Amino acid sequence: LFKQPESRDLGDCPICCLPLPIDPTKSMLIACCSKMICNGCCHANEVRELEGKLQPKCPFCRHRIPNSDEEWERNTLMMKRVEANDPVALCQMGGKRHQQGDYDGAFQYWTKAAALGHAGAHFNLSIMYGQGQGVEENEKKKVYHLEEA
C-alpha cells in the first residue's frame, strides 16, 4: 500500500517531481545547473517569462541563460559543478571542448566523468578511440567504453 514507485536511472524532474520521460526529446538538460528538466516545466517557465515580459532564466536555478560561448565559459555555476566533480557537468564541458576542436580537453573531461560512472562519457570516449580523435585508435578501449556505456 505504501510502496514507493520503481526508480529509473533518468530520475525525476526537480521542479514537478514527475518521472522524466524515456524519450530524450521530451526533456532537456539545463547547462547552468546541470539539471534535467521535463519539457512541461520548461514550457511553463517560458509562458511565465512571456506573460511577465521577463528576461529568459533557468527554470531551476533562475540564473540568466548564457547567450554566447564566452558567457557559457564564464558561467560560475557550471564551473563550480565541474570543480565539485559533477559527472554531468564534466560531460557537458567535454562536449563543449570537443565542439571547439580541443580533443585533449574533451578527453580529460570525459575520462573524469566516465570514472564517476557517466554512461554518456563512456560512449563519447568510445567514439574518440574508434576515430582516433585526440588519442591513438584503440579497438580494445573502444569496445570497453561501449560496453560500459
mmCIF file of C-alpha atoms in Angstrom:
data_model
loop_
_atom_site.group_PDB
_atom_site.id
_atom_site.type_symbol
_atom_site.label_atom_id
_atom_site.label_comp_id
_atom_site.label_asym_id
_atom_site.label_seq_id
_atom_site.Cartn_x
_atom_site.Cartn_y
_atom_site.Cartn_z
ATOM 1 C CA LEU A 1 0.000 0.000 0.000
ATOM 2 C CA PHE A 2 2.760 2.491 0.900
ATOM 3 C CA LYS A 3 5.330 1.176 -1.541
ATOM 4 C CA GLN A 4 7.366 3.743 -3.480
ATOM 5 C CA PRO A 5 7.228 3.536 -7.288
ATOM 6 C CA GLU A 6 10.119 1.927 -9.101
ATOM 7 C CA SER A 7 13.014 4.310 -9.652
ATOM 8 C CA ARG A 8 14.533 4.857 -13.100
ATOM 9 C CA ASP A 9 18.038 5.912 -13.991
ATOM 10 C CA LEU A 10 16.726 9.130 -15.572
ATOM 11 C CA GLY A 11 15.266 10.251 -12.257
ATOM 12 C CA ASP A 12 12.562 12.817 -11.701
ATOM 13 C CA CYS A 13 12.127 16.391 -12.842
ATOM 14 C CA PRO A 14 13.434 18.509 -9.939
ATOM 15 C CA ILE A 15 10.606 21.040 -10.390
ATOM 16 C CA CYS A 16 7.408 18.998 -10.755
ATOM 17 C CA CYS A 17 8.813 15.728 -9.280
ATOM 18 C CA LEU A 18 7.290 13.643 -12.100
ATOM 19 C CA PRO A 19 9.436 10.887 -13.659
ATOM 20 C CA LEU A 20 11.439 12.117 -16.642
ATOM 21 C CA PRO A 21 10.235 10.598 -19.924
ATOM 22 C CA ILE A 22 12.334 7.950 -21.637
ATOM 23 C CA ASP A 23 12.140 9.894 -24.899
ATOM 24 C CA PRO A 24 15.082 12.359 -24.743
ATOM 25 C CA THR A 25 13.213 14.890 -26.896
ATOM 26 C CA LYS A 26 10.677 15.387 -24.085
ATOM 27 C CA SER A 27 13.207 16.717 -21.585
ATOM 28 C CA MET A 28 16.223 18.993 -21.715
ATOM 29 C CA LEU A 29 19.499 19.399 -19.896
ATOM 30 C CA ILE A 30 19.962 22.876 -18.478
ATOM 31 C CA ALA A 31 23.602 23.945 -18.840
ATOM 32 C CA CYS A 32 23.899 26.338 -15.918
ATOM 33 C CA CYS A 33 22.887 23.914 -13.176
ATOM 34 C CA SER A 34 23.280 20.558 -14.998
ATOM 35 C CA LYS A 35 19.696 19.549 -14.257
ATOM 36 C CA MET A 36 17.440 17.513 -16.499
ATOM 37 C CA ILE A 37 14.060 19.268 -16.694
ATOM 38 C CA CYS A 38 10.875 17.990 -18.346
ATOM 39 C CA ASN A 39 9.553 19.980 -21.292
ATOM 40 C CA GLY A 40 6.385 20.813 -19.362
ATOM 41 C CA CYS A 41 8.321 22.734 -16.719
ATOM 42 C CA CYS A 42 10.423 24.451 -19.407
ATOM 43 C CA HIS A 43 7.240 25.466 -21.230
ATOM 44 C CA ALA A 44 5.619 26.752 -18.023
ATOM 45 C CA ASN A 45 8.742 28.833 -17.350
ATOM 46 C CA GLU A 46 8.667 30.280 -20.886
ATOM 47 C CA VAL A 47 4.983 31.177 -20.547
ATOM 48 C CA ARG A 48 5.683 32.886 -17.200
ATOM 49 C CA GLU A 49 8.531 34.883 -18.766
ATOM 50 C CA LEU A 50 6.466 35.904 -21.813
ATOM 51 C CA GLU A 51 3.447 36.943 -19.776
ATOM 52 C CA GLY A 52 5.573 38.907 -17.335
ATOM 53 C CA LYS A 53 7.886 40.254 -20.067
ATOM 54 C CA LEU A 54 10.857 38.888 -18.137
ATOM 55 C CA GLN A 55 14.344 38.009 -19.353
ATOM 56 C CA PRO A 56 14.927 34.294 -20.041
ATOM 57 C CA LYS A 57 16.196 32.455 -16.963
ATOM 58 C CA CYS A 58 16.869 28.876 -15.996
ATOM 59 C CA PRO A 59 13.645 27.208 -14.797
ATOM 60 C CA PHE A 60 15.508 25.540 -11.917
ATOM 61 C CA CYS A 61 18.146 27.936 -10.547
ATOM 62 C CA ARG A 62 16.722 31.167 -12.038
ATOM 63 C CA HIS A 63 20.089 32.353 -13.352
ATOM 64 C CA ARG A 64 20.216 34.165 -16.677
ATOM 65 C CA ILE A 65 20.721 31.826 -19.627
ATOM 66 C CA PRO A 66 24.061 32.412 -21.420
ATOM 67 C CA ASN A 67 23.701 33.962 -24.890
ATOM 68 C CA SER A 68 27.189 33.240 -26.251
ATOM 69 C CA ASP A 69 30.007 30.729 -25.883
ATOM 70 C CA GLU A 70 32.020 33.263 -23.882
ATOM 71 C CA GLU A 71 29.205 33.684 -21.383
ATOM 72 C CA TRP A 72 28.802 29.928 -21.205
ATOM 73 C CA GLU A 73 32.519 29.540 -20.418
ATOM 74 C CA ARG A 74 32.321 32.168 -17.667
ATOM 75 C CA ASN A 75 29.284 30.504 -16.111
ATOM 76 C CA THR A 76 30.312 30.279 -12.458
ATOM 77 C CA LEU A 77 27.649 27.722 -11.527
ATOM 78 C CA MET A 78 28.854 25.372 -14.249
ATOM 79 C CA MET A 79 32.472 25.803 -13.190
ATOM 80 C CA LYS A 80 31.570 25.131 -9.551
ATOM 81 C CA ARG A 81 29.875 21.918 -10.616
ATOM 82 C CA VAL A 82 32.926 20.938 -12.662
ATOM 83 C CA GLU A 83 35.211 21.664 -9.690
ATOM 84 C CA ALA A 84 32.922 19.545 -7.495
ATOM 85 C CA ASN A 85 33.396 16.646 -9.966
ATOM 86 C CA ASP A 86 29.755 16.510 -11.048
ATOM 87 C CA PRO A 87 29.770 13.898 -13.851
ATOM 88 C CA VAL A 88 27.015 15.663 -15.834
ATOM 89 C CA ALA A 89 28.890 18.985 -15.774
ATOM 90 C CA LEU A 90 32.168 17.246 -16.677
ATOM 91 C CA CYS A 91 30.493 15.550 -19.633
ATOM 92 C CA GLN A 92 28.998 18.874 -20.787
ATOM 93 C CA MET A 93 32.400 20.571 -20.593
ATOM 94 C CA GLY A 94 33.904 17.701 -22.571
ATOM 95 C CA GLY A 95 31.244 18.159 -25.240
ATOM 96 C CA LYS A 96 31.935 21.882 -25.392
ATOM 97 C CA ARG A 97 35.680 21.276 -25.753
ATOM 98 C CA HIS A 98 35.029 18.678 -28.460
ATOM 99 C CA GLN A 99 32.868 21.152 -30.422
ATOM 100 C CA GLN A 100 35.703 23.682 -30.228
ATOM 101 C CA GLY A 101 38.178 21.109 -31.592
ATOM 102 C CA ASP A 102 40.073 20.746 -28.288
ATOM 103 C CA TYR A 103 40.161 16.944 -28.291
ATOM 104 C CA ASP A 104 42.700 16.720 -25.451
ATOM 105 C CA GLY A 105 40.478 18.817 -23.187
ATOM 106 C CA ALA A 106 37.416 16.799 -24.179
ATOM 107 C CA PHE A 107 39.275 13.572 -23.459
ATOM 108 C CA GLN A 108 40.283 14.771 -19.987
ATOM 109 C CA TYR A 109 36.763 15.866 -19.025
ATOM 110 C CA TRP A 110 35.135 12.729 -20.421
ATOM 111 C CA THR A 111 37.684 10.499 -18.703
ATOM 112 C CA LYS A 112 36.858 12.096 -15.335
ATOM 113 C CA ALA A 113 33.108 11.792 -15.982
ATOM 114 C CA ALA A 114 33.474 8.162 -17.088
ATOM 115 C CA ALA A 115 35.443 7.353 -13.933
ATOM 116 C CA LEU A 116 32.460 8.721 -11.988
ATOM 117 C CA GLY A 117 30.121 6.392 -13.909
ATOM 118 C CA HIS A 118 28.609 8.677 -16.552
ATOM 119 C CA ALA A 119 27.376 6.468 -19.422
ATOM 120 C CA GLY A 120 27.420 9.298 -21.986
ATOM 121 C CA ALA A 121 31.078 9.998 -21.236
ATOM 122 C CA HIS A 122 31.911 6.318 -21.803
ATOM 123 C CA PHE A 123 30.116 6.455 -25.149
ATOM 124 C CA ASN A 124 31.964 9.621 -26.193
ATOM 125 C CA LEU A 125 35.296 8.061 -25.231
ATOM 126 C CA SER A 126 34.474 5.003 -27.331
ATOM 127 C CA ILE A 127 33.922 7.274 -30.337
ATOM 128 C CA MET A 128 37.213 9.064 -29.700
ATOM 129 C CA TYR A 129 39.098 5.757 -29.507
ATOM 130 C CA GLY A 130 37.278 4.456 -32.581
ATOM 131 C CA GLN A 131 38.042 7.510 -34.722
ATOM 132 C CA GLY A 132 41.410 8.407 -33.206
ATOM 133 C CA GLN A 133 40.346 11.922 -32.241
ATOM 134 C CA GLY A 134 42.945 13.276 -29.834
ATOM 135 C CA VAL A 135 44.003 9.751 -28.900
ATOM 136 C CA GLU A 136 45.550 6.829 -30.696
ATOM 137 C CA GLU A 137 42.995 4.453 -32.222
ATOM 138 C CA ASN A 138 42.488 1.529 -29.872
ATOM 139 C CA GLU A 139 39.871 -1.124 -30.581
ATOM 140 C CA LYS A 140 40.077 -2.684 -27.083
ATOM 141 C CA LYS A 141 39.445 0.631 -25.320
ATOM 142 C CA LYS A 142 36.678 1.456 -27.801
ATOM 143 C CA VAL A 143 34.877 -1.794 -27.024
ATOM 144 C CA TYR A 144 35.474 -1.393 -23.267
ATOM 145 C CA HIS A 145 33.878 2.045 -23.185
ATOM 146 C CA LEU A 146 30.996 0.918 -25.403
ATOM 147 C CA GLU A 147 30.295 -1.959 -23.008
ATOM 148 C CA GLU A 148 30.438 0.393 -20.026
ATOM 149 C CA ALA A 149 28.004 2.770 -21.703
#
